[in-house]
Amino acid sequence: MEKTLNTPSFRPLYDQIKMLIKKGLIDGEWRPGDVIPSEMELAARFKVSQGTVRKAIDALAAENLLIRRQGKGTFVSSHSQERIHTRFLRIVRDDGKSDHLESRLLECRRDKACDTAASYLGVRAGSAIYTVKRVLLFSGKPVVFDTIHLLASQFKGLELSQIEAFQGSMYSFFETRYGVNMVRAEERLKAVPADAEAAQLLGLDVGAPLLRVDRVAVDYEDRPMEWRRGLCNSAQHCYSNVLA
Amino acid sequence: MEKTLNTPSFRPLYDQIKMLIKKGLIDGEWRPGDVIPSEMELAARFKVSQGTVRKAIDALAAENLLIRRQGKGTFVSSHSQERIHTRFLRIVRDDGKSDHLESRLLECRRDKACDTAASYLGVRAGSAIYTVKRVLLFSGKPVVFDTIHLLASQFKGLELSQIEAFQGSMYSFFETRYGVNMVRAEERLKAVPADAEAAQLLGLDVGAPLLRVDRVAVDYEDRPMEWRRGLCNSAQHCYSNVLA
DNA sequence: GAGTGGTCTAGACCACCAA
DNA sequence: TGGTGGTCTAGACCACTCA
């Protein structure tokens, strides 16, 4: 109903509604997997027309925060029940066929952030973090060696056995056990020679070329929650991306 | 006006309008850089409401085929007059600062498609193609060595001197001189050891790890127009990507 | 059949741009 | 001042899902 907020710094109504819905996500009013209220209900609640709510939801769906299902409702996007395997994992087989994926956890230790990790995670060097190492197997063969850094403040009491016991992806685990939802990530790729550890784990010679994928993942509020470095044997696999 | 095409294979009106506008792009009714008719004009032409045209244009703008400019009109997206440098070139400096970009052309020869090129370009092995080689300099330093393969049938009479004489990016050149508009691309990355040619051109040792970026670029009709392989020295630069 | 998201319309008004 | 895209509304109707 509020109309025409004349000029300086005009902000469309649907954008304000979008932020109100996002606030509901941040505050945990609706959790991943939940249905949010119908468009008509939200329209009544915010005192705007259904079309305006619709536009707000469209924007959030475009950012993959919400998922619309015709006839059923609009759901909070979740790492637990989706085909996000292609959304955050861009490593695929060269021939395009799908692999059986398996994660082998190596260690989980409490640690102090090095300068690099601290800068990526937005904390002071030396801050408490967890470091998790694992190998990703594609059809039984080790292809990616991941070193994952997490803010200790957000993942209190993280243990290797918990992660191992959990059925599902690691982001699904974070979401379910810690209420931390990875919503977006930035990756930076380089080619590097394999060091001794990676070479041993991936069954390669030291110095063999590896695809190094650095990732910073953020939550609803764009706060960095994870920094990971993946070392990938790109002999039979590659990093796939679409430019549009 | 046409309403309710009851069930089997229901197709929304705006989607049909979208395809009609796309047809205008394919047929060259509006060329890159042109303004297309206003929403009201198109609505009258297609006998639908302005809102429906709007939704069709929104979809095409989301695919980067059109660009909306409030108060001015809707334009056909062009490689000539945009900041697409970040759209198709994902190599950036590690520190995020921007580099001065320069392209040094090495050769352009007519040649027969090898099996790989033929399969990527959707033609028979041995078909006539052009092969262009160049080095991309970032602030004066050679960073990427590109080998570009183009269908001879689409780029008749391509000469090194033409490309060199042209002011602007290579895709801008293709668009202006050959009416070939690269609209979307798929990239696949690997880490590979430098061969003698790449090592020499990029000032590295043979065997040094390089980021190999294979790209297939397609036109409005999704036909592959270009296959290129870029070999990138990722010592001071990296391939940057956002996952959302 | 009731409820949800999805489409389409018609009309009013606003923000932006250029002449 | 007039034209363009952008927002917002109110209402009708359709497609999909599930009980």
Coordinates of C-alpha atoms (C1' of nucleotides) in Angstrom, one line a residue:
Chain A
M1 CA 0.0 0.0 0.0
E2 CA 2.8 2.4 0.8
K3 CA 3.3 4.3 -2.5
T4 CA 5.6 6.7 -4.1
L5 CA 8.5 7.4 -1.8
N6 CA 9.5 10.3 -3.9
T7 CA 13.1 10.2 -5.1
P8 CA 16.2 10.4 -3.2
S9 CA 17.2 6.8 -3.0
F10 CA 14.0 5.3 -4.3
R11 CA 13.6 1.6 -3.3
P12 CA 10.9 -0.5 -4.9
L13 CA 8.3 -2.1 -2.7
Y14 CA 9.0 -5.6 -3.9
D15 CA 12.7 -5.1 -2.9
Q16 CA 11.6 -4.2 0.6
I17 CA 9.4 -7.2 0.8
K18 CA 12.2 -9.3 -0.5
M19 CA 14.4 -8.2 2.4
L20 CA 11.6 -8.8 4.9
I21 CA 11.3 -12.4 3.6
K22 CA 15.1 -12.8 3.7
K23 CA 14.9 -11.6 7.3
G24 CA 12.6 -14.4 8.0
L25 CA 15.2 -16.8 6.6
I26 CA 18.0 -15.3 8.7
D27 CA 15.9 -15.3 11.8
G28 CA 15.0 -18.9 11.3
E29 CA 11.3 -18.2 11.1
W30 CA 11.3 -20.7 8.2
R31 CA 14.1 -23.3 8.1
P32 CA 15.6 -25.1 5.1
G33 CA 13.0 -27.5 3.7
D34 CA 10.1 -25.7 5.2
V35 CA 7.2 -24.2 3.2
I36 CA 6.8 -20.5 3.6
P37 CA 3.3 -18.9 3.7
S38 CA 1.4 -18.7 0.4
E39 CA 1.7 -15.6 -1.7
M40 CA -1.7 -14.4 -0.7
E41 CA -0.9 -14.8 3.0
L42 CA 2.3 -12.9 2.7
A43 CA 0.5 -10.2 0.7
A44 CA -2.0 -9.8 3.5
R45 CA 0.8 -9.8 6.1
F46 CA 2.8 -7.1 4.4
K47 CA -0.2 -5.2 3.1
V48 CA 0.8 -5.3 -0.5
S49 CA -0.7 -7.0 -3.6
Q50 CA 0.0 -10.6 -4.4
G51 CA 1.9 -9.5 -7.5
T52 CA 4.4 -7.6 -5.5
V53 CA 5.0 -10.6 -3.2
R54 CA 5.4 -12.7 -6.3
K55 CA 8.1 -10.4 -7.6
A56 CA 10.0 -10.6 -4.3
I57 CA 9.8 -14.4 -4.2
D58 CA 10.9 -14.5 -7.9
A59 CA 14.1 -12.6 -7.0
L60 CA 14.8 -14.9 -4.0
A61 CA 14.2 -18.0 -6.2
A62 CA 16.6 -16.6 -8.8
E63 CA 19.2 -16.5 -6.0
N64 CA 18.4 -20.1 -5.1
L65 CA 17.3 -19.1 -1.6
L66 CA 13.7 -20.3 -2.3
I67 CA 12.3 -23.0 -4.5
R68 CA 8.8 -22.7 -6.1
R69 CA 6.8 -25.8 -6.6
Q70 CA 3.6 -25.3 -8.5
G71 CA 0.6 -26.6 -6.7
K72 CA 2.5 -27.3 -3.5
G73 CA 4.0 -24.1 -2.3
T74 CA 7.3 -22.2 -2.0
F75 CA 10.1 -23.9 0.0
V76 CA 13.2 -22.7 1.7
S77 CA 16.1 -24.2 -0.3
S78 CA 18.0 -26.9 1.5
H79 CA 21.2 -28.8 0.9
S80 CA 19.5 -31.9 2.3
Q81 CA 16.9 -32.6 -0.4
E82 CA 18.1 -31.3 -3.6
R83 CA 20.2 -32.0 -6.6
I84 CA 22.8 -29.5 -5.6
H85 CA 25.5 -31.9 -6.5
T86 CA 26.0 -30.0 -9.7
R87 CA 25.5 -26.6 -8.0
F88 CA 28.5 -26.6 -5.7
L89 CA 30.6 -29.4 -7.2
R90 CA 31.7 -28.5 -10.6
I91 CA 34.1 -31.4 -11.1
V92 CA 32.7 -33.9 -13.6
R93 CA 34.0 -36.8 -15.7
D94 CA 35.5 -35.9 -19.1
D95 CA 33.0 -38.1 -20.9
G96 CA 30.0 -36.5 -19.1
K97 CA 28.9 -39.7 -17.5
S98 CA 28.0 -39.6 -13.8
D99 CA 30.2 -41.1 -11.2
H100 CA 29.4 -42.7 -7.9
L101 CA 30.6 -40.2 -5.3
E102 CA 32.1 -41.0 -2.0
S103 CA 33.8 -39.0 0.7
R104 CA 36.7 -40.4 2.8
L105 CA 37.4 -38.2 5.9
L106 CA 40.9 -38.0 7.0
E107 CA 41.0 -35.7 10.0
C108 CA 39.3 -32.9 11.9
R109 CA 41.4 -30.8 14.2
R110 CA 41.1 -27.6 16.1
D111 CA 43.5 -25.1 14.9
K112 CA 44.6 -21.5 14.6
A113 CA 43.9 -19.6 11.4
C114 CA 46.9 -18.8 9.3
D115 CA 47.0 -15.4 7.6
T116 CA 45.4 -16.7 4.4
A117 CA 42.5 -18.5 6.2
A118 CA 42.0 -15.5 8.5
S119 CA 41.8 -13.1 5.6
Y120 CA 39.3 -15.3 3.7
L121 CA 37.2 -15.9 6.7
G122 CA 37.2 -12.3 7.9
V123 CA 38.8 -12.9 11.3
R124 CA 42.1 -12.1 12.9
A125 CA 45.1 -14.4 12.3
G126 CA 45.3 -16.9 15.1
S127 CA 41.6 -17.1 15.6
A128 CA 40.2 -20.5 16.5
I129 CA 39.1 -22.6 13.5
Y130 CA 38.5 -26.2 12.6
T131 CA 40.4 -27.9 9.8
V132 CA 38.9 -30.9 8.1
K133 CA 40.7 -33.0 5.5
R134 CA 39.0 -35.4 3.2
V135 CA 39.4 -37.2 -0.1
L136 CA 36.6 -37.3 -2.7
L137 CA 36.3 -40.6 -4.6
F138 CA 34.8 -40.8 -8.0
S139 CA 33.7 -44.3 -8.8
G140 CA 36.1 -45.5 -6.1
K141 CA 39.1 -43.5 -7.4
P142 CA 40.6 -40.6 -5.4
V143 CA 40.2 -37.5 -7.4
V144 CA 39.9 -34.5 -5.1
F145 CA 41.8 -33.8 -1.8
D146 CA 39.9 -31.1 0.2
T147 CA 41.2 -29.1 3.1
I148 CA 38.3 -27.3 4.7
H149 CA 38.5 -24.4 7.2
L150 CA 35.6 -23.5 9.4
L151 CA 35.1 -20.8 12.0
A152 CA 35.3 -22.5 15.4
S153 CA 32.7 -20.0 16.8
Q154 CA 30.1 -21.3 14.3
F155 CA 30.9 -25.0 14.6
K156 CA 31.5 -25.6 18.3
G157 CA 32.5 -29.1 19.2
L158 CA 32.9 -30.4 15.6
E159 CA 34.1 -34.0 15.6
L160 CA 35.2 -36.3 12.8
S161 CA 32.9 -39.0 14.0
Q162 CA 29.8 -36.7 13.8
I163 CA 30.5 -36.0 10.2
E164 CA 31.1 -39.6 9.4
A165 CA 27.9 -40.7 11.1
F166 CA 25.9 -38.2 9.1
Q167 CA 24.1 -39.3 6.0
G168 CA 24.4 -36.7 3.3
S169 CA 26.7 -34.0 2.0
M170 CA 28.9 -31.9 4.2
Y171 CA 26.8 -28.7 3.5
S172 CA 23.7 -30.7 4.4
F173 CA 25.5 -31.6 7.7
F174 CA 26.3 -28.0 8.5
E175 CA 22.7 -27.0 7.8
T176 CA 21.2 -29.7 9.9
R177 CA 23.6 -29.8 12.8
Y178 CA 24.8 -26.2 13.0
G179 CA 22.1 -24.2 11.3
V180 CA 24.8 -22.8 9.0
N181 CA 23.4 -22.5 5.4
M182 CA 25.9 -22.1 2.6
V183 CA 24.1 -20.0 0.1
R184 CA 26.7 -18.7 -2.3
A185 CA 30.4 -19.3 -3.0
E186 CA 33.3 -17.8 -4.9
E187 CA 35.9 -20.0 -6.4
R188 CA 39.4 -19.2 -7.8
L189 CA 41.3 -21.8 -9.8
K190 CA 44.9 -22.3 -10.5
A191 CA 47.2 -25.1 -11.8
V192 CA 49.8 -26.1 -9.2
P193 CA 52.3 -29.0 -8.8
A194 CA 51.3 -31.7 -6.5
D195 CA 53.0 -31.7 -3.1
A196 CA 54.0 -34.9 -1.2
E197 CA 50.7 -35.2 0.7
A198 CA 48.4 -34.6 -2.3
A199 CA 50.5 -36.8 -4.5
Q200 CA 50.3 -39.7 -2.0
L201 CA 46.6 -39.3 -1.4
L202 CA 45.7 -39.1 -5.1
G203 CA 48.2 -41.7 -6.3
L204 CA 50.3 -39.3 -8.4
D205 CA 53.9 -38.3 -8.6
V206 CA 55.1 -35.2 -6.7
G207 CA 55.0 -32.3 -9.1
A208 CA 52.2 -33.6 -11.3
P209 CA 49.8 -30.8 -12.3
L210 CA 46.8 -30.4 -10.1
L211 CA 43.7 -28.2 -10.4
R212 CA 43.6 -26.1 -7.3
V213 CA 40.1 -24.8 -6.4
D214 CA 39.9 -22.3 -3.6
R215 CA 36.4 -21.6 -2.3
V216 CA 34.9 -19.1 0.1
A217 CA 31.3 -20.0 1.0
V218 CA 28.9 -17.5 2.6
D219 CA 25.6 -17.6 4.5
Y220 CA 22.4 -15.6 4.1
E221 CA 24.1 -12.5 5.4
D222 CA 27.1 -12.9 3.1
R223 CA 29.3 -13.7 6.0
P224 CA 32.2 -16.1 5.0
M225 CA 31.6 -19.4 6.8
E226 CA 34.1 -21.7 5.1
W227 CA 37.3 -21.5 3.2
R228 CA 38.3 -24.7 1.4
R229 CA 41.1 -25.7 -0.9
G230 CA 40.5 -28.6 -3.2
L231 CA 43.3 -30.2 -5.1
C232 CA 42.0 -32.1 -8.1
N233 CA 43.6 -34.7 -10.3
S234 CA 42.2 -33.6 -13.6
A235 CA 43.5 -36.5 -15.6
Q236 CA 40.0 -38.1 -16.2
H237 CA 37.9 -35.2 -14.7
C238 CA 37.6 -31.5 -15.3
Y239 CA 36.0 -28.4 -13.8
S240 CA 32.9 -27.5 -15.8
N241 CA 31.4 -24.1 -16.1
V242 CA 28.8 -22.2 -18.2
L243 CA 29.3 -18.6 -19.3
A244 CA 26.1 -16.8 -20.2
Chain B
M1 CA -5.4 -12.6 -26.9
E2 CA -5.1 -16.3 -27.6
K3 CA -6.1 -17.9 -24.4
T4 CA -6.1 -21.3 -22.8
L5 CA -4.6 -23.8 -25.1
N6 CA -5.9 -26.6 -22.9
T7 CA -3.3 -29.1 -21.7
P8 CA -1.3 -31.3 -23.7
S9 CA 2.0 -29.5 -23.9
F10 CA 0.8 -26.2 -22.5
R11 CA 3.1 -23.3 -23.5
P12 CA 2.7 -19.9 -21.9
L13 CA 2.0 -17.0 -24.1
Y14 CA 5.1 -15.0 -23.0
D15 CA 7.2 -18.0 -24.0
Q16 CA 5.9 -17.9 -27.5
I17 CA 6.4 -14.1 -27.6
K18 CA 10.0 -14.7 -26.4
M19 CA 10.6 -17.0 -29.3
L20 CA 9.2 -14.6 -31.7
I21 CA 11.5 -11.9 -30.5
K22 CA 14.4 -14.3 -30.6
K23 CA 13.5 -15.1 -34.2
G24 CA 13.8 -11.3 -34.9
L25 CA 17.3 -11.5 -33.5
I26 CA 18.2 -14.6 -35.5
D27 CA 16.8 -13.2 -38.7
G28 CA 18.7 -10.0 -38.2
E29 CA 15.6 -7.8 -37.9
W30 CA 17.4 -6.1 -35.1
R31 CA 21.2 -6.2 -35.0
P32 CA 23.5 -6.0 -32.0
G33 CA 23.5 -2.5 -30.6
D34 CA 20.1 -1.7 -32.1
V35 CA 17.0 -0.6 -30.1
I36 CA 14.1 -3.0 -30.4
P37 CA 10.6 -1.6 -30.5
S38 CA 9.0 -0.5 -27.3
E39 CA 7.0 -2.8 -25.1
M40 CA 3.8 -1.1 -26.2
E41 CA 4.7 -1.5 -29.9
L42 CA 5.5 -5.1 -29.5
A43 CA 2.4 -5.7 -27.5
A44 CA 0.3 -4.2 -30.4
R45 CA 2.2 -6.2 -33.0
F46 CA 1.8 -9.5 -31.2
K47 CA -1.7 -8.7 -29.9
V48 CA -0.9 -9.3 -26.3
S49 CA -0.7 -7.1 -23.3
Q50 CA 2.3 -5.0 -22.4
G51 CA 2.9 -7.2 -19.3
T52 CA 3.2 -10.3 -21.4
V53 CA 5.8 -8.7 -23.7
R54 CA 7.6 -7.5 -20.6
K55 CA 7.9 -11.0 -19.2
A56 CA 9.3 -12.2 -22.5
I57 CA 11.9 -9.4 -22.6
D58 CA 12.8 -10.1 -19.0
A59 CA 13.6 -13.7 -19.9
L60 CA 15.8 -12.6 -22.8
A61 CA 17.5 -10.0 -20.7
A62 CA 18.2 -12.7 -18.1
E63 CA 20.0 -14.7 -20.9
N64 CA 22.0 -11.5 -21.8
L65 CA 20.5 -11.4 -25.3
L66 CA 18.8 -8.1 -24.6
I67 CA 19.7 -5.2 -22.3
R68 CA 17.1 -2.9 -20.8
R69 CA 17.9 0.8 -20.2
Q70 CA 15.3 2.7 -18.3
G71 CA 14.1 5.8 -20.2
K72 CA 15.9 4.8 -23.3
G73 CA 14.7 1.5 -24.6
T74 CA 15.7 -2.2 -24.9
F75 CA 18.8 -3.0 -26.9
V76 CA 20.2 -6.0 -28.6
S77 CA 23.2 -7.0 -26.6
S78 CA 26.5 -6.5 -28.4
H79 CA 30.1 -7.4 -27.8
S80 CA 31.2 -4.0 -29.1
Q81 CA 29.8 -1.7 -26.5
E82 CA 29.7 -3.5 -23.2
R83 CA 31.7 -4.5 -20.3
I84 CA 31.7 -8.1 -21.3
H85 CA 35.4 -8.4 -20.4
T86 CA 34.3 -10.1 -17.2
R87 CA 31.6 -12.1 -18.9
F88 CA 33.6 -14.3 -21.2
L89 CA 37.1 -13.7 -19.7
R90 CA 37.3 -15.2 -16.3
I91 CA 41.0 -14.8 -15.8
V92 CA 41.8 -12.1 -13.3
R93 CA 44.8 -11.0 -11.2
D94 CA 45.2 -12.7 -7.8
D95 CA 45.0 -9.3 -6.0
G96 CA 41.8 -8.4 -7.8
K97 CA 43.3 -5.3 -9.4
S98 CA 42.6 -4.8 -13.1
D99 CA 45.2 -5.3 -15.7
H100 CA 45.8 -3.6 -19.0
L101 CA 44.8 -6.2 -21.6
E102 CA 46.5 -6.7 -25.0
S103 CA 46.2 -9.3 -27.6
R104 CA 49.2 -10.4 -29.7
L105 CA 48.2 -12.4 -32.8
L106 CA 50.6 -15.1 -33.9
E107 CA 49.0 -16.8 -36.9
C108 CA 45.7 -17.5 -38.8
R109 CA 45.7 -20.5 -41.1
R110 CA 43.2 -22.5 -43.0
D111 CA 43.2 -26.1 -42.0
K112 CA 41.3 -29.3 -41.5
A113 CA 39.4 -30.2 -38.3
C114 CA 41.0 -32.8 -36.2
D115 CA 38.7 -35.3 -34.5
T116 CA 38.5 -33.2 -31.3
A117 CA 37.7 -30.0 -33.1
A118 CA 35.2 -31.7 -35.4
S119 CA 33.3 -33.2 -32.5
Y120 CA 33.2 -29.9 -30.6
L121 CA 32.2 -27.9 -33.6
G122 CA 29.6 -30.5 -34.8
V123 CA 31.1 -31.2 -38.2
R124 CA 32.9 -34.1 -39.8
A125 CA 36.6 -34.6 -39.1
G126 CA 38.6 -33.0 -41.9
S127 CA 36.1 -30.2 -42.5
A128 CA 37.6 -26.9 -43.3
I129 CA 38.3 -24.6 -40.4
Y130 CA 40.4 -21.7 -39.5
T131 CA 42.9 -21.9 -36.7
V132 CA 44.0 -18.6 -35.0
K133 CA 46.7 -18.5 -32.4
R134 CA 47.3 -15.5 -30.1
V135 CA 48.8 -14.6 -26.7
L136 CA 47.0 -12.4 -24.2
L137 CA 49.2 -10.0 -22.3
F138 CA 48.1 -8.8 -18.9
S139 CA 49.9 -5.5 -18.1
G140 CA 52.5 -6.4 -20.8
K141 CA 53.2 -9.9 -19.6
P142 CA 52.1 -13.0 -21.5
V143 CA 49.6 -15.0 -19.5
V144 CA 47.3 -16.9 -21.8
F145 CA 48.1 -18.7 -25.1
D146 CA 44.9 -19.2 -27.1
T147 CA 44.4 -21.6 -30.0
I148 CA 41.0 -20.7 -31.6
H149 CA 39.2 -22.9 -34.1
L150 CA 36.4 -21.5 -36.3
L151 CA 34.2 -23.0 -38.9
A152 CA 35.5 -22.0 -42.3
S153 CA 31.9 -21.9 -43.6
Q154 CA 31.0 -19.1 -41.2
F155 CA 34.2 -17.1 -41.5
K156 CA 35.0 -17.1 -45.2
G157 CA 38.3 -15.3 -46.1
L158 CA 39.4 -14.7 -42.5
E159 CA 42.9 -13.1 -42.5
L160 CA 45.2 -12.2 -39.7
S161 CA 45.6 -8.6 -40.9
Q162 CA 41.8 -8.1 -40.7
I163 CA 41.7 -9.1 -37.1
E164 CA 44.8 -7.0 -36.3
A165 CA 43.3 -3.9 -38.0
F166 CA 40.1 -4.2 -36.0
Q167 CA 39.6 -2.1 -32.9
G168 CA 38.0 -4.2 -30.2
S169 CA 37.7 -7.7 -28.9
M170 CA 37.7 -10.8 -31.1
Y171 CA 34.0 -11.5 -30.4
S172 CA 33.2 -7.9 -31.3
F173 CA 35.1 -8.6 -34.6
F174 CA 33.1 -11.7 -35.4
E175 CA 29.9 -9.9 -34.7
T176 CA 30.7 -6.9 -36.8
R177 CA 32.5 -8.5 -39.7
Y178 CA 30.8 -11.9 -39.9
G179 CA 27.4 -11.4 -38.2
V180 CA 28.3 -14.2 -35.8
N181 CA 27.2 -13.5 -32.3
M182 CA 28.6 -15.6 -29.5
V183 CA 25.9 -15.7 -27.0
R184 CA 26.8 -18.5 -24.5
A185 CA 29.8 -20.7 -23.9
E186 CA 30.7 -23.8 -22.0
E187 CA 34.2 -24.1 -20.4
R188 CA 36.1 -27.1 -19.1
L189 CA 39.2 -26.7 -17.1
K190 CA 42.2 -29.0 -16.4
A191 CA 45.7 -28.6 -15.1
V192 CA 48.3 -29.7 -17.7
P193 CA 52.1 -29.5 -18.0
A194 CA 53.4 -26.9 -20.4
D195 CA 54.5 -28.2 -23.8
A196 CA 57.4 -26.6 -25.7
E197 CA 55.3 -24.1 -27.6
A198 CA 53.4 -22.8 -24.6
A199 CA 56.4 -22.7 -22.4
Q200 CA 58.3 -20.6 -24.9
L201 CA 55.4 -18.2 -25.5
L202 CA 54.6 -17.8 -21.8
G203 CA 58.2 -17.7 -20.6
L204 CA 58.0 -20.8 -18.5
D205 CA 59.8 -24.1 -18.3
V206 CA 58.5 -27.1 -20.2
G207 CA 56.3 -29.1 -17.8
A208 CA 55.3 -26.2 -15.6
P209 CA 51.6 -26.5 -14.5
L210 CA 49.2 -24.6 -16.8
L211 CA 45.5 -24.0 -16.4
R212 CA 43.9 -25.3 -19.6
V213 CA 40.6 -23.8 -20.5
D214 CA 38.6 -25.4 -23.3
R215 CA 35.7 -23.4 -24.5
V216 CA 32.8 -24.0 -27.0
A217 CA 30.9 -20.9 -27.9
V218 CA 27.5 -21.0 -29.5
D219 CA 25.3 -18.5 -31.4
Y220 CA 21.6 -17.6 -30.9
E221 CA 20.5 -20.9 -32.3
D222 CA 22.9 -22.8 -30.0
R223 CA 25.1 -23.9 -32.8
P224 CA 28.7 -24.2 -31.9
M225 CA 30.7 -21.5 -33.7
E226 CA 34.1 -21.7 -32.0
W227 CA 36.2 -24.1 -30.1
R228 CA 39.2 -22.6 -28.3
R229 CA 41.8 -23.9 -26.0
G230 CA 43.5 -21.4 -23.7
L231 CA 46.7 -22.3 -21.8
C232 CA 47.1 -20.0 -18.8
N233 CA 50.0 -19.3 -16.6
S234 CA 48.3 -19.1 -13.3
A235 CA 51.3 -17.9 -11.2
Q236 CA 49.9 -14.4 -10.7
H237 CA 46.4 -14.9 -12.1
C238 CA 43.5 -17.3 -11.6
Y239 CA 40.2 -18.3 -13.1
S240 CA 37.4 -16.7 -11.1
N241 CA 33.9 -18.1 -10.8
V242 CA 30.8 -17.5 -8.7
L243 CA 28.5 -20.4 -7.5
A244 CA 25.0 -19.3 -6.7
Chain C
dG1 C1' -12.7 -29.7 -4.5
dA2 C1' -9.7 -26.6 -2.2
dG3 C1' -5.3 -24.6 -2.2
dT4 C1' -1.0 -23.3 -4.4
dG5 C1' 1.8 -21.3 -7.8
dG6 C1' 1.5 -19.5 -12.8
dT7 C1' -0.4 -16.7 -16.6
dC8 C1' -2.7 -12.7 -18.6
dT9 C1' -4.9 -8.4 -18.6
dA10 C1' -6.0 -3.4 -18.1
dG11 C1' -4.9 0.6 -16.1
dA12 C1' -2.6 4.0 -13.1
dC13 C1' 1.4 6.1 -11.9
dC14 C1' 6.6 6.6 -11.1
dA15 C1' 11.6 7.2 -12.4
dC16 C1' 14.7 8.1 -16.1
dC17 C1' 16.2 10.1 -20.3
dA18 C1' 16.4 13.1 -24.3
dA19 C1' 15.2 16.9 -27.0
Chain D
dT1 C1' 7.3 17.5 -22.7
dG2 C1' 6.7 13.0 -24.3
dG3 C1' 8.5 8.5 -24.6
dT4 C1' 10.6 4.4 -22.4
dG5 C1' 11.2 1.1 -19.0
dG6 C1' 9.7 0.1 -14.0
dT7 C1' 6.4 -0.6 -10.3
dC8 C1' 2.0 -1.7 -8.3
dT9 C1' -2.7 -3.1 -8.2
dA10 C1' -7.0 -5.9 -8.7
dG11 C1' -9.1 -9.4 -10.7
dA12 C1' -9.9 -13.4 -13.7
dC13 C1' -8.6 -17.7 -15.0
dC14 C1' -5.4 -21.8 -15.7
dA15 C1' -2.2 -25.8 -14.3
dC16 C1' -0.7 -28.6 -10.8
dT17 C1' -1.0 -31.3 -6.3
dC18 C1' -3.2 -33.8 -2.8
dA19 C1' -6.6 -35.4 0.1

